[in-house]
Coordinates of C-alpha atoms and ligand atoms in Angstrom, one line a residue:
X1 CA -28.4 -17.9 84.8
X2 CA -30.6 -20.8 85.8
X3 CA -34.3 -20.6 86.2
X4 CA -35.6 -21.9 89.5
X5 CA -38.9 -23.4 90.3
X6 CA -40.6 -20.0 90.8
X7 CA -40.5 -19.3 87.1
X8 CA -43.7 -20.0 85.1
X9 CA -42.7 -21.5 81.8
X10 CA -44.7 -22.0 78.6
X11 CA -43.0 -24.5 76.4
X12 CA -43.6 -24.8 72.7
X13 CA -42.2 -28.3 72.4
X14 CA -42.2 -28.7 68.7
X15 CA -40.7 -25.4 68.1
X16 CA -38.0 -25.8 70.8
X17 CA -38.7 -22.5 72.4
X18 CA -40.0 -21.4 75.8
X19 CA -41.1 -18.3 77.6
X20 CA -40.7 -17.8 81.3
X21 CA -42.0 -15.2 83.8
X22 CA -40.1 -14.8 87.1
X23 CA -41.4 -15.3 90.6
X24 CA -44.8 -16.8 89.6
X25 CA -47.0 -17.5 92.7
X26 CA -50.0 -19.7 91.9
X27 CA -53.2 -18.1 93.2
X28 CA -55.7 -20.5 91.7
X29 CA -55.9 -23.7 89.6
X30 CA -58.9 -25.7 88.5
X31 CA -59.9 -28.2 85.8
X32 CA -63.1 -27.3 84.0
X33 CA -64.9 -29.6 81.6
X34 CA -63.0 -27.9 78.9
X35 CA -59.5 -27.1 80.1
X36 CA -57.0 -26.5 83.0
X37 CA -57.1 -22.8 84.1
X38 CA -54.4 -21.4 86.3
X39 CA -53.9 -17.8 87.7
X40 CA -50.5 -16.6 88.9
X41 CA -49.1 -13.5 90.4
X42 CA -45.7 -12.7 88.8
X43 CA -43.0 -10.4 89.9
X44 CA -42.7 -8.1 87.0
X45 CA -45.8 -8.9 84.7
X46 CA -48.6 -8.7 87.2
X47 CA -51.2 -11.3 87.1
X48 CA -51.0 -14.2 84.6
X49 CA -53.8 -16.5 83.3
X50 CA -52.7 -19.7 81.7
X51 CA -55.0 -22.3 80.0
X52 CA -53.5 -25.7 79.5
X53 CA -50.1 -24.3 80.2
X54 CA -50.4 -21.6 77.6
X55 CA -50.2 -17.9 78.4
X56 CA -53.6 -16.3 77.8
X57 CA -52.7 -12.9 79.2
X58 CA -50.7 -11.0 81.6
X59 CA -51.6 -7.6 83.2
X60 CA -48.6 -6.0 81.7
X61 CA -48.9 -6.8 77.9
X62 CA -52.5 -7.8 77.2
X63 CA -53.4 -4.3 76.0
X64 CA -51.4 -4.9 72.7
X65 CA -53.3 -8.1 71.8
X66 CA -56.8 -6.9 72.8
X67 CA -56.4 -3.5 71.1
X68 CA -55.1 -5.1 67.9
X69 CA -57.8 -7.7 67.7
X70 CA -60.6 -5.2 68.2
X71 CA -59.8 -1.7 66.8
X72 CA -58.3 -2.5 63.3
X73 CA -61.6 -4.4 62.5
X74 CA -63.8 -1.8 64.0
X75 CA -62.1 1.1 62.3
X76 CA -62.2 -0.8 59.0
X77 CA -65.9 -1.5 59.0
X78 CA -67.7 1.7 57.8
X79 CA -70.3 1.6 60.6
X80 CA -70.1 -1.4 63.0
X81 CA -73.2 -1.7 65.2
X82 CA -73.7 -5.3 66.1
X83 CA -70.6 -7.4 67.1
X84 CA -70.0 -10.9 68.1
X85 CA -67.0 -12.1 70.1
X86 CA -66.2 -15.8 70.1
X87 CA -64.0 -16.8 73.0
X88 CA -62.7 -13.7 74.7
X89 CA -63.7 -15.0 78.2
X90 CA -61.3 -12.7 79.9
X91 CA -63.3 -9.8 78.6
X92 CA -60.3 -7.7 77.5
X93 CA -61.5 -7.7 73.8
X94 CA -65.0 -6.8 75.0
X95 CA -63.8 -3.8 76.9
X96 CA -62.0 -2.6 73.8
X97 CA -65.0 -3.0 71.6
X98 CA -67.3 -1.1 74.0
X99 CA -65.0 1.9 73.8
X100 CA -66.7 2.5 70.4
X101 CA -69.7 4.7 71.2
X102 CA -71.6 3.5 68.0
X103 CA -71.8 -0.2 69.1
X104 CA -75.4 -1.3 69.6
X105 CA -75.1 -4.8 70.8
X106 CA -72.1 -7.0 71.7
X107 CA -72.6 -10.7 72.2
X108 CA -69.8 -12.8 73.6
X109 CA -70.0 -16.5 73.1
X110 CA -67.4 -18.1 75.4
X111 CA -67.5 -21.9 75.9
X112 CA -66.1 -21.9 79.4
X113 CA -67.9 -19.7 81.9
X114 CA -65.1 -20.2 84.4
X115 CA -62.7 -18.1 82.4
X116 CA -65.0 -15.1 82.7
X117 CA -65.7 -15.8 86.4
X118 CA -62.0 -16.0 87.2
X119 CA -61.3 -12.9 85.1
X120 CA -63.9 -10.9 87.1
X121 CA -62.1 -12.0 90.2
X122 CA -58.4 -11.7 89.2
X123 CA -58.5 -9.2 86.3
X124 CA -61.3 -6.7 87.4
X125 CA -59.9 -4.0 85.1
X126 CA -60.5 -6.1 82.0
X127 CA -64.1 -6.6 83.2
X128 CA -64.9 -3.0 83.8
X129 CA -67.3 -3.0 80.8
X130 CA -69.1 -6.2 81.6
X131 CA -72.1 -4.4 83.0
X132 CA -72.4 -2.2 80.0
X133 CA -76.1 -2.5 78.9
X134 CA -74.9 -3.3 75.3
X135 CA -73.1 -6.4 76.4
X136 CA -74.7 -9.9 76.4
X137 CA -73.0 -13.1 77.6
X138 CA -73.7 -16.5 76.2
X139 CA -71.7 -19.4 77.8
X140 CA -71.6 -22.2 75.2
X141 CA -70.2 -23.3 71.9
X142 CA -69.5 -20.4 69.6
X143 CA -69.7 -22.5 66.5
X144 CA -73.2 -23.7 67.5
X145 CA -74.2 -20.1 68.4
X146 CA -73.2 -18.9 64.9
X147 CA -75.1 -21.9 63.2
X148 CA -78.3 -20.8 65.0
X149 CA -77.9 -17.1 64.4
X150 CA -80.0 -15.1 61.9
X151 CA -78.7 -14.5 58.5
X152 CA -77.2 -11.0 57.9
X153 CA -77.5 -9.9 61.6
X154 CA -74.0 -9.0 62.5
X155 CA -71.4 -6.4 61.4
X156 CA -68.2 -7.7 62.9
X157 CA -67.1 -11.1 64.3
X158 CA -64.0 -11.1 66.6
X159 CA -62.5 -14.5 67.3
X160 CA -60.4 -14.4 70.5
X161 CA -59.6 -18.0 71.0
X162 CA -56.9 -20.4 72.3
X163 CA -54.5 -22.1 69.8
X164 CA -56.1 -24.2 67.1
X165 CA -56.3 -27.4 69.1
X166 CA -58.9 -28.8 71.5
X167 CA -62.1 -26.8 71.7
X168 CA -60.7 -24.0 69.4
X169 CA -59.8 -26.2 66.4
X170 CA -63.2 -25.9 64.7
X171 CA -62.7 -22.1 64.7
X172 CA -60.0 -22.2 62.1
X173 CA -62.0 -24.1 59.4
X174 CA -63.9 -23.1 56.3
X175 CA -67.1 -24.8 57.5
X176 CA -67.2 -22.4 60.4
X177 CA -66.2 -19.4 58.3
X178 CA -69.0 -20.1 55.9
X179 CA -71.5 -19.8 58.7
X180 CA -69.9 -16.6 59.8
X181 CA -70.2 -15.2 56.2
X182 CA -73.9 -16.0 56.3
X183 CA -74.6 -14.2 59.6
X184 CA -72.6 -11.1 58.6
X185 CA -74.3 -8.3 56.8
X186 CA -73.0 -7.0 53.5
X187 CA -69.7 -5.3 54.2
X188 CA -69.2 -7.3 57.4
X189 CA -65.9 -8.6 58.5
X190 CA -64.1 -11.0 60.7
X191 CA -60.9 -10.5 62.8
X192 CA -59.3 -13.6 64.3
X193 CA -56.2 -14.2 66.5
X194 CA -53.8 -16.1 64.1
X195 CA -50.8 -17.2 66.1
X196 CA -47.1 -16.4 65.7
X197 CA -45.9 -15.4 62.2
X198 CA -42.5 -16.8 63.0
X199 CA -43.4 -20.2 64.4
X200 CA -46.8 -20.8 62.8
X201 CA -46.8 -19.1 59.4
X202 CA -48.3 -22.3 58.0
X203 CA -51.3 -21.9 60.3
X204 CA -51.9 -18.3 59.0
X205 CA -51.5 -19.6 55.4
X206 CA -54.0 -22.3 56.0
X207 CA -56.4 -19.7 57.6
X208 CA -56.2 -17.7 54.4
X209 CA -57.0 -20.6 52.3
X210 CA -59.9 -21.6 54.6
X211 CA -61.4 -18.1 54.5
X212 CA -61.1 -18.0 50.7
X213 CA -62.8 -21.4 50.4
X214 CA -65.6 -20.0 52.6
X215 CA -66.1 -17.2 50.1
X216 CA -64.3 -14.3 51.8
X217 CA -62.7 -12.3 48.9
X218 CA -60.2 -10.5 50.9
X219 CA -57.9 -11.8 53.7
X220 CA -55.3 -9.7 55.3
X221 CA -52.9 -10.4 58.3
X222 CA -51.5 -7.8 60.7
X223 CA -48.8 -8.4 63.2
X224 CA -47.8 -7.0 66.6
X225 CA -45.4 -7.7 69.4
X226 CA -46.7 -9.9 72.2
X227 CA -43.8 -10.4 74.7
X228 CA -45.5 -13.3 76.6
X229 CA -46.7 -15.5 73.7
X230 CA -44.4 -18.0 72.0
X231 CA -41.7 -16.1 70.0
X232 CA -42.9 -12.7 71.3
X233 CA -44.6 -11.9 67.9
X234 CA -48.2 -12.4 67.2
X235 CA -50.9 -11.8 64.5
X236 CA -54.5 -11.2 63.7
X237 CA -56.1 -12.0 60.4
X238 CA -59.0 -10.1 58.9
X239 CA -61.4 -11.5 56.3
X240 CA -64.1 -9.5 54.4
X241 CA -65.2 -8.3 51.0
X242 CA -62.8 -7.4 48.4
X243 CA -61.4 -3.9 48.6
X244 CA -62.8 -3.3 52.0
X245 CA -59.8 -4.2 54.2
X246 CA -57.1 -2.1 52.6
X247 CA -58.6 1.1 53.8
X248 CA -59.9 2.2 57.2
X249 CA -61.6 5.1 58.8
X250 CA -58.3 6.9 59.4
X251 CA -59.8 10.2 60.4
X252 CA -62.1 8.5 63.0
X253 CA -59.1 6.6 64.3
X254 CA -57.0 9.8 64.5
X255 CA -59.8 11.5 66.5
X256 CA -61.1 8.6 68.5
X257 CA -62.7 9.7 71.7
X258 CA -61.1 6.9 73.9
X259 CA -57.6 6.1 75.1
X260 CA -55.5 3.3 73.8
X261 CA -51.9 2.2 74.6
X262 CA -50.8 0.6 71.4
X263 CA -53.4 1.2 68.8
X264 CA -53.6 4.4 66.9
X265 CA -54.0 5.3 63.2
X266 CA -50.4 5.1 62.4
X267 CA -50.0 1.7 64.1
X268 CA -53.1 0.5 62.3
X269 CA -51.5 1.3 58.9
X270 CA -48.1 0.0 59.9
X271 CA -49.4 -3.3 61.3
X272 CA -50.5 -4.6 57.9
X273 CA -46.9 -4.2 56.5
X274 CA -45.6 -7.8 56.2
X275 CA -42.0 -8.9 56.0
X276 CA -41.1 -10.6 52.6
X277 CA -40.9 -14.1 54.1
X278 CA -44.4 -14.0 55.3
X279 CA -45.8 -12.2 52.3
X280 CA -44.3 -14.9 50.2
X281 CA -45.6 -17.8 52.4
X282 CA -49.1 -16.3 52.2
X283 CA -48.9 -15.7 48.4
X284 CA -47.7 -19.3 47.6
Ligands
AG3_301 N1 -56.0 -15.6 73.3 C1 -54.9 -16.6 73.4 C2 -54.1 -16.5 72.1 C3 -53.2 -17.7 72.0 C4 -52.0 -17.8 72.9 N2 -51.2 -19.0 72.7 C5 -50.2 -19.4 73.4 N3 -49.8 -18.7 74.5 N4 -49.6 -20.5 73.1 C6 -56.9 -15.6 74.3 C7 -56.6 -14.7 75.5 C8 -56.7 -13.3 75.2 N5 -58.0 -12.8 75.3

């Protein structure tokens, strides 16, 4: 079968693999000072947001990514109150965080306000929680925000960024992680989207090294399927104090008072099981 011009395709040129969605009708395109944002309607995956040609999310499968970035970290921290999201402009992660009743404040530092404005327009269900009084929006550089933040003022930092190139590159480096460690309270932790374990294990390995260099004693990666990202398999990496990441509030996760579609206590535990090739890559 040949793909005609109506398919949206994200190509990973170096890796020689592409992912396509059928019947993509472009609803919007704009170039912001930071990037090219496009919105499509697709035939079988609902709406699609792409940035610089890369899939950010679709209606149909974004729940996996957003739940697995937010809930493992929040059910690992013993009592998360104050949370920072860096990136996350589509507000899908923010919505998951605010499902936790004990969250006191959630600040989202997104560099490109247009991502959020377009999400409000084209992905209203992801933006349902944007008017929650606990949520604050800062549109600007997340790295700078962290530099200026008070020491020991946050419990959890979630990094929901684009790939480690362009504006996101600095979010994968020890210098930034050091600042994150400073603003975290004792027992605080980070969860960061960490790319495809199949295609980009070297990026994950490098993140582990950078986190350790920044003084995080424990770094653990979890994986999950993501149909519309390159290779269909994705990961998040957590960094924290030693002995704090192997366990989580299993009882609270089992009895959580809100619905999820992918995350639950069993998926939490299972997601940290790594295949030998990845374990070995990360151990080397
Ligand atoms: N997260 C985007 C993850 C990177 C996707 N990479 C790619 N398609 N090449 C931001 C959007 C989800 N909130």
